[in-house]
Every structure is written in C-alpha cells, then in structure tokens.
PDB file of C-alpha atoms in Angstrom:
ATOM      1  CA  MET A  57     -13.566 -33.230  13.249  1.00  0.00           C
ATOM      2  CA  ASN A  58     -12.182 -35.779  15.691  1.00  0.00           C
ATOM      3  CA  ARG A  59     -10.811 -33.963  18.734  1.00  0.00           C
ATOM      4  CA  SER A  60      -7.411 -35.131  19.895  1.00  0.00           C
ATOM      5  CA  HIS A  61      -6.954 -32.242  22.357  1.00  0.00           C
ATOM      6  CA  ASN A  62      -3.689 -31.597  20.553  1.00  0.00           C
ATOM      7  CA  GLU A  63      -4.942 -29.711  17.513  1.00  0.00           C
ATOM      8  CA  VAL A  64      -2.770 -27.114  15.847  1.00  0.00           C
ATOM      9  CA  ALA A  65      -3.986 -24.127  13.827  1.00  0.00           C
ATOM     10  CA  VAL A  66      -2.141 -21.543  11.750  1.00  0.00           C
ATOM     11  CA  ILE A  67      -4.038 -18.263  11.399  1.00  0.00           C
ATOM     12  CA  THR A  68      -2.402 -15.453   9.454  1.00  0.00           C
ATOM     13  CA  GLY A  69      -3.130 -11.892  10.532  1.00  0.00           C
ATOM     14  CA  GLY A  70      -3.776 -12.632  14.211  1.00  0.00           C
ATOM     15  CA  SER A  71      -3.172  -9.256  15.824  1.00  0.00           C
ATOM     16  CA  ALA A  72      -6.679  -7.840  15.321  1.00  0.00           C
ATOM     17  CA  GLY A  73     -10.106  -8.370  13.843  1.00  0.00           C
ATOM     18  CA  LEU A  74     -11.340 -11.784  12.795  1.00  0.00           C
ATOM     19  CA  GLY A  75      -7.893 -13.387  12.999  1.00  0.00           C
ATOM     20  CA  LEU A  76      -7.496 -12.414  16.645  1.00  0.00           C
ATOM     21  CA  ALA A  77     -11.073 -13.380  17.541  1.00  0.00           C
ATOM     22  CA  LEU A  78     -10.626 -16.836  16.006  1.00  0.00           C
ATOM     23  CA  ALA A  79      -7.204 -17.339  17.602  1.00  0.00           C
ATOM     24  CA  GLU A  80      -8.542 -16.447  21.069  1.00  0.00           C
ATOM     25  CA  THR A  81     -11.505 -18.777  20.676  1.00  0.00           C
ATOM     26  CA  LEU A  82      -9.386 -21.729  19.582  1.00  0.00           C
ATOM     27  CA  LEU A  83      -6.945 -21.098  22.437  1.00  0.00           C
ATOM     28  CA  ASP A  84      -9.882 -21.096  24.850  1.00  0.00           C
ATOM     29  CA  ARG A  85     -10.794 -24.486  23.365  1.00  0.00           C
ATOM     30  CA  SER A  86      -7.288 -25.842  24.059  1.00  0.00           C
ATOM     31  CA  TRP A  87      -5.978 -25.624  20.519  1.00  0.00           C
ATOM     32  CA  ASN A  88      -2.356 -24.746  19.814  1.00  0.00           C
ATOM     33  CA  VAL A  89      -2.258 -21.645  17.615  1.00  0.00           C
ATOM     34  CA  VAL A  90       0.514 -20.267  15.424  1.00  0.00           C
ATOM     35  CA  THR A  91      -0.267 -16.770  14.248  1.00  0.00           C
ATOM     36  CA  ASP A  92       1.469 -13.762  12.797  1.00  0.00           C
ATOM     37  CA  ALA A  93       1.239 -10.078  11.956  1.00  0.00           C
ATOM     38  CA  ARG A  94       3.522  -7.440  10.532  1.00  0.00           C
ATOM     39  CA  ASP A  95       3.404  -5.245  13.661  1.00  0.00           C
ATOM     40  CA  ALA A  96       5.291  -7.099  16.407  1.00  0.00           C
ATOM     41  CA  ASP A  97       4.185  -4.805  19.235  1.00  0.00           C
ATOM     42  CA  ARG A  98       0.547  -5.033  18.258  1.00  0.00           C
ATOM     43  CA  LEU A  99       0.719  -8.809  17.890  1.00  0.00           C
ATOM     44  CA  HIS A 100       2.363  -9.382  21.254  1.00  0.00           C
ATOM     45  CA  ALA A 101      -0.037  -6.952  22.935  1.00  0.00           C
ATOM     46  CA  ALA A 102      -2.992  -8.798  21.449  1.00  0.00           C
ATOM     47  CA  LEU A 103      -1.857 -12.240  22.621  1.00  0.00           C
ATOM     48  CA  PRO A 104       0.442 -11.652  25.604  1.00  0.00           C
ATOM     49  CA  ASP A 105       1.999 -14.652  27.306  1.00  0.00           C
ATOM     50  CA  ARG A 106      -0.818 -17.044  26.574  1.00  0.00           C
ATOM     51  CA  PRO A 107      -0.045 -20.746  26.708  1.00  0.00           C
ATOM     52  CA  ARG A 108      -0.216 -22.758  23.502  1.00  0.00           C
ATOM     53  CA  VAL A 109       0.261 -19.739  21.236  1.00  0.00           C
ATOM     54  CA  THR A 110       3.213 -18.973  18.987  1.00  0.00           C
ATOM     55  CA  THR A 111       3.329 -15.394  17.739  1.00  0.00           C
ATOM     56  CA  LEU A 112       5.604 -14.590  14.816  1.00  0.00           C
ATOM     57  CA  ALA A 113       6.100 -11.029  13.637  1.00  0.00           C
ATOM     58  CA  GLY A 114       6.639 -10.659   9.921  1.00  0.00           C
ATOM     59  CA  ASP A 115       5.164 -10.097   6.495  1.00  0.00           C
ATOM     60  CA  VAL A 116       3.312 -13.123   5.157  1.00  0.00           C
ATOM     61  CA  ARG A 117       4.797 -12.404   1.714  1.00  0.00           C
ATOM     62  CA  ASP A 118       8.314 -12.934   3.014  1.00  0.00           C
ATOM     63  CA  GLN A 119       9.717 -16.395   2.305  1.00  0.00           C
ATOM     64  CA  ASP A 120      11.852 -16.441   5.456  1.00  0.00           C
ATOM     65  CA  HIS A 121       8.779 -15.572   7.509  1.00  0.00           C
ATOM     66  CA  GLN A 122       6.859 -18.419   5.883  1.00  0.00           C
ATOM     67  CA  ASP A 123       9.774 -20.706   6.753  1.00  0.00           C
ATOM     68  CA  ALA A 124       9.438 -19.588  10.386  1.00  0.00           C
ATOM     69  CA  ILE A 125       5.736 -20.474  10.370  1.00  0.00           C
ATOM     70  CA  ALA A 126       6.528 -23.861   8.853  1.00  0.00           C
ATOM     71  CA  ALA A 127       9.218 -24.436  11.479  1.00  0.00           C
ATOM     72  CA  ALA A 128       6.709 -23.690  14.255  1.00  0.00           C
ATOM     73  CA  VAL A 129       4.320 -26.224  12.768  1.00  0.00           C
ATOM     74  CA  ALA A 130       7.138 -28.755  12.468  1.00  0.00           C
ATOM     75  CA  ARG A 131       7.829 -28.386  16.193  1.00  0.00           C
ATOM     76  CA  HIS A 132       4.223 -29.364  16.859  1.00  0.00           C
ATOM     77  CA  GLY A 133       4.484 -32.168  14.311  1.00  0.00           C
ATOM     78  CA  ARG A 134       0.976 -31.668  12.974  1.00  0.00           C
ATOM     79  CA  LEU A 135      -1.452 -29.143  11.515  1.00  0.00           C
ATOM     80  CA  ASP A 136      -5.240 -29.405  11.645  1.00  0.00           C
ATOM     81  CA  LEU A 137      -6.328 -26.000  10.402  1.00  0.00           C
ATOM     82  CA  LEU A 138      -4.791 -23.364   8.134  1.00  0.00           C
ATOM     83  CA  VAL A 139      -6.685 -20.068   7.869  1.00  0.00           C
ATOM     84  CA  HIS A 140      -5.554 -17.465   5.351  1.00  0.00           C
ATOM     85  CA  ASN A 141      -6.902 -14.336   7.014  1.00  0.00           C
ATOM     86  CA  ALA A 142      -4.197 -11.713   6.415  1.00  0.00           C
ATOM     87  CA  SER A 143      -5.249  -9.386   3.620  1.00  0.00           C
ATOM     88  CA  ASP A 144      -4.326  -6.143   1.889  1.00  0.00           C
ATOM     89  CA  LEU A 145      -7.299  -3.949   0.941  1.00  0.00           C
ATOM     90  CA  GLY A 146      -5.293  -2.148  -1.698  1.00  0.00           C
ATOM     91  CA  PRO A 147      -6.231   1.176  -3.277  1.00  0.00           C
ATOM     92  CA  MET A 148      -9.908   2.087  -3.350  1.00  0.00           C
ATOM     93  CA  LEU A 149      -9.690   3.367  -6.913  1.00  0.00           C
ATOM     94  CA  PRO A 150     -11.339   2.639 -10.241  1.00  0.00           C
ATOM     95  CA  LEU A 151      -9.373  -0.113 -11.975  1.00  0.00           C
ATOM     96  CA  ALA A 152      -8.426   2.348 -14.721  1.00  0.00           C
ATOM     97  CA  GLU A 153      -6.395   4.236 -12.125  1.00  0.00           C
ATOM     98  CA  VAL A 154      -4.802   1.299 -10.269  1.00  0.00           C
ATOM     99  CA  SER A 155      -1.059   1.033 -10.700  1.00  0.00           C
ATOM    100  CA  GLU A 156       0.638  -2.244 -11.564  1.00  0.00           C
ATOM    101  CA  GLY A 157       2.639  -1.938  -8.362  1.00  0.00           C
ATOM    102  CA  ASP A 158      -0.470  -1.685  -6.178  1.00  0.00           C
ATOM    103  CA  LEU A 159      -2.112  -4.616  -7.948  1.00  0.00           C
ATOM    104  CA  SER A 160       1.039  -6.715  -7.587  1.00  0.00           C
ATOM    105  CA  ARG A 161       1.299  -5.956  -3.847  1.00  0.00           C
ATOM    106  CA  VAL A 162      -2.318  -6.941  -3.207  1.00  0.00           C
ATOM    107  CA  LEU A 163      -1.997 -10.149  -5.218  1.00  0.00           C
ATOM    108  CA  GLU A 164       1.238 -11.029  -3.429  1.00  0.00           C
ATOM    109  CA  THR A 165      -0.475 -10.704  -0.028  1.00  0.00           C
ATOM    110  CA  ASN A 166      -3.940 -12.064  -0.784  1.00  0.00           C
ATOM    111  CA  LEU A 167      -3.101 -14.763  -3.327  1.00  0.00           C
ATOM    112  CA  LEU A 168       0.564 -15.681  -3.821  1.00  0.00           C
ATOM    113  CA  ALA A 169       1.446 -15.787  -0.121  1.00  0.00           C
ATOM    114  CA  PRO A 170      -1.498 -18.086   0.714  1.00  0.00           C
ATOM    115  CA  LEU A 171      -0.448 -20.428  -2.102  1.00  0.00           C
ATOM    116  CA  SER A 172       3.197 -20.476  -1.043  1.00  0.00           C
ATOM    117  CA  LEU A 173       2.387 -20.994   2.641  1.00  0.00           C
ATOM    118  CA  THR A 174      -0.137 -23.717   1.842  1.00  0.00           C
ATOM    119  CA  GLN A 175       2.441 -25.530  -0.295  1.00  0.00           C
ATOM    120  CA  ARG A 176       4.807 -25.539   2.693  1.00  0.00           C
ATOM    121  CA  LEU A 177       2.156 -26.833   5.110  1.00  0.00           C
ATOM    122  CA  LEU A 178       0.129 -29.089   2.836  1.00  0.00           C
ATOM    123  CA  PRO A 179       1.790 -32.373   3.916  1.00  0.00           C
ATOM    124  CA  TYR A 180       0.718 -31.710   7.503  1.00  0.00           C
ATOM    125  CA  LEU A 181      -2.875 -30.933   6.478  1.00  0.00           C
ATOM    126  CA  ILE A 182      -3.075 -34.076   4.366  1.00  0.00           C
ATOM    127  CA  ALA A 183      -1.622 -36.228   7.150  1.00  0.00           C
ATOM    128  CA  SER A 184      -4.128 -34.966   9.716  1.00  0.00           C
ATOM    129  CA  GLY A 185      -7.139 -34.785   7.405  1.00  0.00           C
ATOM    130  CA  GLY A 186      -7.075 -31.073   8.223  1.00  0.00           C
ATOM    131  CA  THR A 187      -9.019 -28.080   6.991  1.00  0.00           C
ATOM    132  CA  LEU A 188      -7.947 -25.237   4.711  1.00  0.00           C
ATOM    133  CA  VAL A 189      -9.852 -21.942   4.962  1.00  0.00           C
ATOM    134  CA  GLY A 190      -9.560 -18.728   2.978  1.00  0.00           C
ATOM    135  CA  ILE A 191     -11.284 -15.621   4.322  1.00  0.00           C
ATOM    136  CA  SER A 192     -13.048 -14.175   1.300  1.00  0.00           C
ATOM    137  CA  SER A 193     -15.480 -11.351   0.632  1.00  0.00           C
ATOM    138  CA  ASP A 194     -18.740 -10.677  -1.140  1.00  0.00           C
ATOM    139  CA  ALA A 195     -16.566  -8.528  -3.403  1.00  0.00           C
ATOM    140  CA  ALA A 196     -15.216 -11.790  -4.863  1.00  0.00           C
ATOM    141  CA  VAL A 197     -18.568 -12.404  -6.568  1.00  0.00           C
ATOM    142  CA  GLU A 198     -20.074  -8.907  -6.746  1.00  0.00           C
ATOM    143  CA  HIS A 199     -18.712  -5.960  -8.682  1.00  0.00           C
ATOM    144  CA  TYR A 200     -18.422  -2.819  -6.611  1.00  0.00           C
ATOM    145  CA  PRO A 201     -16.810   0.283  -8.121  1.00  0.00           C
ATOM    146  CA  THR A 202     -13.339   1.000  -6.619  1.00  0.00           C
ATOM    147  CA  TRP A 203     -13.146  -2.482  -5.049  1.00  0.00           C
ATOM    148  CA  GLY A 204     -11.683  -4.131  -8.156  1.00  0.00           C
ATOM    149  CA  THR A 205      -8.143  -4.770  -6.905  1.00  0.00           C
ATOM    150  CA  TYR A 206      -9.236  -6.406  -3.661  1.00  0.00           C
ATOM    151  CA  ALA A 207     -12.141  -8.178  -5.361  1.00  0.00           C
ATOM    152  CA  ALA A 208      -9.936  -9.734  -8.041  1.00  0.00           C
ATOM    153  CA  SER A 209      -7.538 -11.047  -5.408  1.00  0.00           C
ATOM    154  CA  LYS A 210     -10.360 -12.594  -3.372  1.00  0.00           C
ATOM    155  CA  ALA A 211     -12.016 -14.172  -6.414  1.00  0.00           C
ATOM    156  CA  ALA A 212      -8.685 -15.752  -7.298  1.00  0.00           C
ATOM    157  CA  LEU A 213      -8.170 -16.854  -3.681  1.00  0.00           C
ATOM    158  CA  ASP A 214     -11.537 -18.629  -3.784  1.00  0.00           C
ATOM    159  CA  HIS A 215     -10.444 -20.675  -6.789  1.00  0.00           C
ATOM    160  CA  LEU A 216      -7.017 -21.344  -5.314  1.00  0.00           C
ATOM    161  CA  ILE A 217      -8.347 -22.657  -1.986  1.00  0.00           C
ATOM    162  CA  LEU A 218     -11.104 -24.786  -3.475  1.00  0.00           C
ATOM    163  CA  THR A 219      -8.834 -26.234  -6.146  1.00  0.00           C
ATOM    164  CA  LEU A 220      -6.219 -27.136  -3.530  1.00  0.00           C
ATOM    165  CA  GLY A 221      -8.978 -28.942  -1.668  1.00  0.00           C
ATOM    166  CA  GLU A 222     -10.039 -30.936  -4.703  1.00  0.00           C
ATOM    167  CA  GLU A 223      -6.472 -31.762  -5.729  1.00  0.00           C
ATOM    168  CA  ASN A 224      -5.372 -32.979  -2.326  1.00  0.00           C
ATOM    169  CA  GLY A 225      -8.466 -34.538  -0.806  1.00  0.00           C
ATOM    170  CA  ILE A 226      -8.658 -32.138   2.117  1.00  0.00           C
ATOM    171  CA  ARG A 227     -11.603 -30.131   3.379  1.00  0.00           C
ATOM    172  CA  ALA A 228     -11.330 -26.628   1.952  1.00  0.00           C
ATOM    173  CA  TYR A 229     -13.600 -23.646   2.427  1.00  0.00           C
ATOM    174  CA  THR A 230     -13.746 -20.025   1.451  1.00  0.00           C
ATOM    175  CA  VAL A 231     -15.879 -17.928   3.758  1.00  0.00           C
ATOM    176  CA  ASP A 232     -17.434 -14.533   3.192  1.00  0.00           C
ATOM    177  CA  PRO A 233     -17.629 -13.180   6.747  1.00  0.00           C
ATOM    178  CA  GLY A 234     -19.837 -10.231   5.792  1.00  0.00           C
ATOM    179  CA  ASP A 235     -19.287  -6.674   6.939  1.00  0.00           C
ATOM    180  CA  MET A 236     -17.412  -6.397  10.224  1.00  0.00           C
ATOM    181  CA  ARG A 237     -16.345  -3.556  12.496  1.00  0.00           C
ATOM    182  CA  THR A 238     -12.649  -3.745  11.641  1.00  0.00           C
ATOM    183  CA  ALA A 239      -9.828  -1.407  10.726  1.00  0.00           C
ATOM    184  CA  MET A 240      -9.899  -2.699   7.151  1.00  0.00           C
ATOM    185  CA  HIS A 241     -13.608  -2.041   6.819  1.00  0.00           C
ATOM    186  CA  GLN A 242     -13.102   1.467   8.210  1.00  0.00           C
ATOM    187  CA  ALA A 243     -10.337   2.017   5.666  1.00  0.00           C
ATOM    188  CA  ALA A 244     -12.768   1.061   2.917  1.00  0.00           C
ATOM    189  CA  PHE A 245     -15.271   3.606   4.211  1.00  0.00           C
ATOM    190  CA  PRO A 246     -13.152   6.497   5.531  1.00  0.00           C
ATOM    191  CA  GLY A 247     -15.056   8.933   7.665  1.00  0.00           C
ATOM    192  CA  GLU A 248     -18.160   6.742   7.826  1.00  0.00           C
ATOM    193  CA  ASP A 249     -19.610   5.613  11.138  1.00  0.00           C
ATOM    194  CA  ILE A 250     -19.318   1.801  11.035  1.00  0.00           C
ATOM    195  CA  SER A 251     -20.405   1.245  14.645  1.00  0.00           C
ATOM    196  CA  ASP A 252     -23.502  -0.581  13.383  1.00  0.00           C
ATOM    197  CA  ARG A 253     -21.390  -3.328  11.769  1.00  0.00           C
ATOM    198  CA  PRO A 254     -21.084  -6.566  13.785  1.00  0.00           C
ATOM    199  CA  LEU A 255     -17.911  -7.283  15.681  1.00  0.00           C
ATOM    200  CA  PRO A 256     -15.537  -9.934  14.274  1.00  0.00           C
ATOM    201  CA  GLU A 257     -16.260 -12.101  17.310  1.00  0.00           C
ATOM    202  CA  SER A 258     -19.789 -12.621  15.993  1.00  0.00           C
ATOM    203  CA  VAL A 259     -18.427 -14.451  12.932  1.00  0.00           C
ATOM    204  CA  VAL A 260     -16.355 -16.990  14.862  1.00  0.00           C
ATOM    205  CA  PRO A 261     -19.258 -19.308  15.850  1.00  0.00           C
ATOM    206  CA  HIS A 262     -20.063 -19.651  12.156  1.00  0.00           C
ATOM    207  CA  LEU A 263     -16.454 -20.601  11.372  1.00  0.00           C
ATOM    208  CA  LEU A 264     -16.584 -23.170  14.172  1.00  0.00           C
ATOM    209  CA  ALA A 265     -19.543 -24.726  12.366  1.00  0.00           C
ATOM    210  CA  LEU A 266     -17.234 -25.556   9.464  1.00  0.00           C
ATOM    211  CA  LEU A 267     -14.602 -27.044  11.751  1.00  0.00           C
ATOM    212  CA  SER A 268     -17.009 -29.253  13.657  1.00  0.00           C
ATOM    213  CA  GLY A 269     -19.443 -30.055  10.864  1.00  0.00           C
ATOM    214  CA  ASP A 270     -19.360 -32.073   7.679  1.00  0.00           C
ATOM    215  CA  GLU A 271     -20.109 -29.405   5.096  1.00  0.00           C
ATOM    216  CA  PRO A 272     -18.650 -30.272   1.682  1.00  0.00           C
ATOM    217  CA  THR A 273     -15.751 -28.285   0.313  1.00  0.00           C
ATOM    218  CA  GLY A 274     -17.040 -25.026  -1.109  1.00  0.00           C
ATOM    219  CA  ARG A 275     -17.710 -21.326  -0.738  1.00  0.00           C
ATOM    220  CA  TYR A 276     -19.955 -20.189   2.106  1.00  0.00           C
ATOM    221  CA  ARG A 277     -21.315 -17.013   3.610  1.00  0.00           C
ATOM    222  CA  ALA A 278     -20.791 -17.059   7.347  1.00  0.00           C
ATOM    223  CA  THR A 279     -24.428 -16.236   7.960  1.00  0.00           C
ATOM    224  CA  ASP A 280     -25.455 -19.384   6.073  1.00  0.00           C
ATOM    225  CA  LEU A 281     -23.719 -21.561   8.683  1.00  0.00           C
ATOM    226  CA  ALA A 282     -25.521 -22.311  11.920  1.00  0.00           C
ATOM    227  CA  PRO A 283     -23.329 -20.899  14.712  1.00  0.00           C
ATOM    228  CA  VAL A 284     -21.630 -23.237  17.136  1.00  0.00           C
ATOM    229  CA  GLY A 285     -21.153 -22.347  20.796  1.00  0.00           C
ATOM    230  CA  VAL A 286     -21.037 -18.936  22.369  1.00  0.00           C
ATOM    231  CA  VAL A 287     -18.051 -16.674  21.909  1.00  0.00           C
ATOM    232  CA  ARG A 288     -16.894 -14.690  24.899  1.00  0.00           C
TER     233      ARG A 288
END
C-alpha cells in the first residue's frame, strides 16, 4: 500500500476488542479513523479526544447511521480501508431452536449491514485502490453445535466480501482472527475462564500484514500472516 500520510479507515465496532485495538494502532500510525458503536458512552470513553478520529454512536443496521458514516468519509474525500468488525453473536442454541427473529437480527448485523455500508463507500475504495476486510471466524468453515446462527452469517459474509472484491477490482480479505479474550468470546463461553485466550491486540500485527503486503484477495487465518510491527 502506498502511504500518502492521509489514509482514511472505517472500522465498525470500535469501542472494544479487535475494532478498538486496530483503530488505536492505525491512529498511532497517523491514519484518520472513522469508527462507531452502539454504546455512545463506551465509544467515547474508549477513544477520548484523540486527533484524527471520528466516533459515531449508532447501530450499524440503521440506514441513517450508515449515512452519517458515509458523510464522515465524504468530508475526508477518500477511503483506503473498510473493516466490517461489528458483529452479533446471536443465540447459542441448536438451529432447531433458533427463532426467525434472532436469525434475522444476526443476518442484518453481520451480513446486510456490511453490504449496505460497502455499497455506500465502494466508490471511495475503488478510487483509492483501497482494501475491504471482513472479520470472520473459524465457525464460517467449521460446524460447531449451537454456533449455527453466527456461523451462517460469517460464511455468507466471507462470500459477500470476496465477491465484492472480484466484482470491483479491489483488494478484499476475510480474516479469521482466532480465539480472543473479548466480551463476545466470553458470551459464547459463559462462566468459563478465558484468561488464556490472546488479547485482541495480538491480532493487529497480522492484519497490518494484509494492509502493507501484496497477498491476493482471499480468506486468511490471522496466524497464517507474518505479523508486521509491534503493537503497544
């Protein structure tokens, strides 16, 4: 990626976990970052008064919120990186017990919102030769009992991101970050001690490898990518 020292990234779900770790790293590297989260207080506490960051509270499924993200990008006049990180774990239930409403909500967050937001921002990515990234999961290719709702949404997201890349001639990646010590992972394993899982910050150097390298469009596990730099 050619550095212009004026790069702009949109990262959904930037108040915690991998989204926050990536946003902080890019800000430290002089990127401009537009990020969002549903909880305004948590988002503003996570990224308080930092230069070059735009924080927008809202639900990524909401069309007006997506318009606000697009307006922030328009003010910058360019977009070099779009990372679909915000996700809904959904119910940890056998598929036979999953309600249509729960499935619809998860698909709206993990699949339809990324498509709609990408459609809004695609002209900027094409103009800059930018990069589209979807944060995926090993559940997208494995079949774990009670993970079916989330897994189906991530498998579909993989196809959506990679097809958008092929159709529009932009670099596109889906990345399985592996297990991380996050609130979502804890929700998937209630009551279990997850202190042995790696912190989200440990995944960021592997994501940077995609941004700075020349890997072809495709699906990757973070651990398969040689890390770049040292994070915090």
